[in-house]
């Protein structure tokens, strides 16, 4: 019943301070739920919350990963900005959001020995089963300095060459001030 309506059996009037905060995904693929605005837009005042600005996202990531080096946080923010732009352009079906960026940083914070590769594997494991998508994601990750191999049984891994000792250092030249 509208605000100010007298109570009736089985009907509760709406409180003057009533607010509903609803988090809903945007309509369409890959979110196969209802179009929230179509279903509730005539009853509720709907507001879209876009992805945060880069500086806001960096501040949020830093709050979740206080021990994660700032250059790595910047790399994560740039990576997810590109993934979102690819989704907006239609090149990726899933709009990777700040939620996944936060999950990656939280993983690095909680398990620093896993490194960025282990954290990224945790985020993108589901997508590794689609070879074309896996190759596209691996390419984007590599562009942001994250060596990734996805799909076809590949694991997120860095394979270093065999370690060999260097010969002792020898001075080749010396300089003196006259």
XYZ file of C-alpha atoms in Angstrom:
178
model
C 0.000 0.000 0.000
C 1.246 3.575 -0.616
C 2.983 5.567 2.115
C 0.439 6.946 4.581
C -2.257 4.340 3.816
C -4.093 3.038 6.852
C -3.239 -0.545 7.798
C -5.633 -3.190 6.501
C -5.691 -6.907 7.171
C -3.062 -8.619 5.006
C -1.618 -5.333 3.678
C 1.398 -3.521 5.054
C 1.895 0.143 4.188
C 5.309 1.148 2.881
C 7.445 2.908 5.457
C 8.444 6.486 4.496
C 12.131 5.514 4.834
C 11.875 2.325 2.741
C 14.833 1.741 0.424
C 15.751 -1.311 -1.623
C 19.338 -1.651 -2.727
C 19.489 -4.365 -5.356
C 22.617 -5.521 -7.107
C 21.783 -6.962 -10.509
C 23.840 -7.896 -13.536
C 23.184 -6.145 -16.791
C 20.749 -7.961 -19.084
C 21.853 -10.309 -21.832
C 24.546 -12.895 -22.334
C 26.221 -14.347 -20.305
C 23.750 -13.346 -17.586
C 20.655 -15.307 -18.448
C 18.470 -13.923 -15.683
C 15.701 -11.383 -15.969
C 16.182 -7.873 -17.278
C 15.954 -6.052 -13.947
C 14.890 -2.700 -15.425
C 12.178 -4.313 -17.563
C 10.844 -6.206 -14.542
C 11.136 -3.523 -11.847
C 11.932 -0.214 -13.564
C 8.375 1.065 -13.312
C 8.283 0.448 -9.554
C 11.816 1.312 -8.449
C 14.200 4.120 -9.254
C 17.061 2.298 -11.003
C 20.636 3.557 -11.107
C 23.473 1.996 -13.057
C 26.838 1.770 -11.358
C 29.596 1.660 -13.933
C 33.048 0.204 -13.413
C 35.120 2.429 -11.122
C 37.699 4.859 -12.465
C 41.288 3.618 -12.583
C 42.261 5.597 -9.479
C 39.228 4.298 -7.549
C 39.911 0.734 -8.634
C 43.570 1.059 -7.583
C 42.504 2.370 -4.162
C 40.078 -0.530 -3.781
C 42.697 -3.087 -4.847
C 45.226 -1.558 -2.434
C 42.711 -1.907 0.398
C 42.338 -5.628 -0.348
C 46.060 -6.133 -0.950
C 48.013 -3.848 1.384
C 51.136 -6.004 0.966
C 50.843 -6.319 -2.812
C 53.377 -4.041 -4.536
C 51.756 -0.969 -6.178
C 53.236 -1.763 -9.635
C 51.502 -5.156 -9.509
C 48.214 -3.518 -8.495
C 48.570 -1.177 -11.491
C 49.192 -4.170 -13.743
C 46.034 -5.884 -12.429
C 43.943 -2.719 -12.887
C 45.210 -2.280 -16.456
C 44.582 -5.956 -17.252
C 40.972 -5.839 -16.106
C 40.362 -2.503 -17.828
C 41.416 -4.125 -21.103
C 39.301 -7.222 -20.441
C 36.258 -5.010 -19.788
C 36.891 -3.014 -22.958
C 37.131 -6.249 -24.962
C 33.792 -7.367 -23.496
C 32.222 -3.994 -24.329
C 33.525 -4.317 -27.905
C 32.029 -7.803 -28.188
C 35.364 -9.635 -28.392
C 34.812 -11.367 -25.049
C 31.500 -12.744 -23.866
C 32.127 -12.341 -20.151
C 32.567 -8.827 -18.747
C 35.401 -9.363 -16.277
C 34.724 -6.916 -13.489
C 36.323 -5.343 -10.473
C 35.032 -8.381 -8.565
C 37.511 -10.632 -10.391
C 40.308 -8.070 -10.021
C 39.651 -7.978 -6.267
C 39.615 -11.785 -6.135
C 43.001 -11.886 -7.871
C 44.521 -9.351 -5.457
C 42.980 -11.088 -2.433
C 44.558 -14.353 -3.589
C 47.962 -12.702 -3.963
C 47.578 -11.099 -0.519
C 46.574 -14.362 1.164
C 48.938 -16.659 -0.749
C 51.928 -14.573 -1.893
C 53.944 -17.724 -2.631
C 51.431 -18.555 -5.413
C 52.402 -15.367 -7.217
C 50.354 -13.656 -9.865
C 50.338 -16.788 -12.046
C 48.687 -18.935 -9.394
C 46.167 -16.218 -8.628
C 45.398 -15.736 -12.319
C 44.950 -19.491 -12.765
C 42.389 -19.370 -9.966
C 40.450 -16.602 -11.758
C 40.627 -17.902 -15.341
C 40.530 -21.697 -14.788
C 36.958 -22.036 -16.053
C 37.850 -20.291 -19.329
C 40.824 -22.580 -19.988
C 38.466 -25.263 -21.337
C 37.575 -23.214 -24.427
C 40.695 -23.143 -26.629
C 39.906 -19.957 -28.577
C 38.957 -18.029 -25.435
C 41.955 -19.429 -23.558
C 44.316 -18.256 -26.310
C 42.733 -14.793 -26.329
C 42.960 -14.461 -22.549
C 46.562 -15.710 -22.524
C 47.436 -13.085 -25.128
C 45.870 -10.300 -23.031
C 47.593 -11.552 -19.875
C 50.964 -11.616 -21.653
C 50.428 -8.052 -22.919
C 50.241 -7.023 -19.285
C 53.397 -8.861 -18.312
C 51.721 -11.972 -16.937
C 53.227 -15.004 -18.679
C 50.250 -17.274 -19.203
C 49.519 -20.465 -21.021
C 45.861 -21.432 -21.130
C 43.956 -24.197 -22.802
C 45.026 -27.506 -24.319
C 46.222 -28.710 -20.925
C 48.641 -25.801 -20.540
C 49.173 -24.497 -17.053
C 49.968 -21.016 -15.910
C 53.710 -21.451 -15.575
C 57.028 -19.794 -16.060
C 59.732 -22.117 -17.260
C 63.178 -20.749 -16.647
C 66.347 -21.907 -18.359
C 68.821 -24.074 -16.524
C 70.759 -22.093 -13.954
C 74.473 -21.897 -14.697
C 77.148 -20.190 -12.613
C 78.902 -17.169 -14.078
C 82.694 -16.964 -14.102
C 84.285 -14.665 -11.531
C 84.069 -10.988 -12.376
C 87.195 -9.455 -13.892
C 87.770 -5.714 -14.159
C 88.158 -4.719 -17.780
C 89.146 -1.112 -17.233
C 89.779 1.304 -14.395
C 89.421 5.082 -14.268
C 91.282 7.601 -12.168
C 90.848 11.280 -11.620
C 94.033 13.163 -12.357
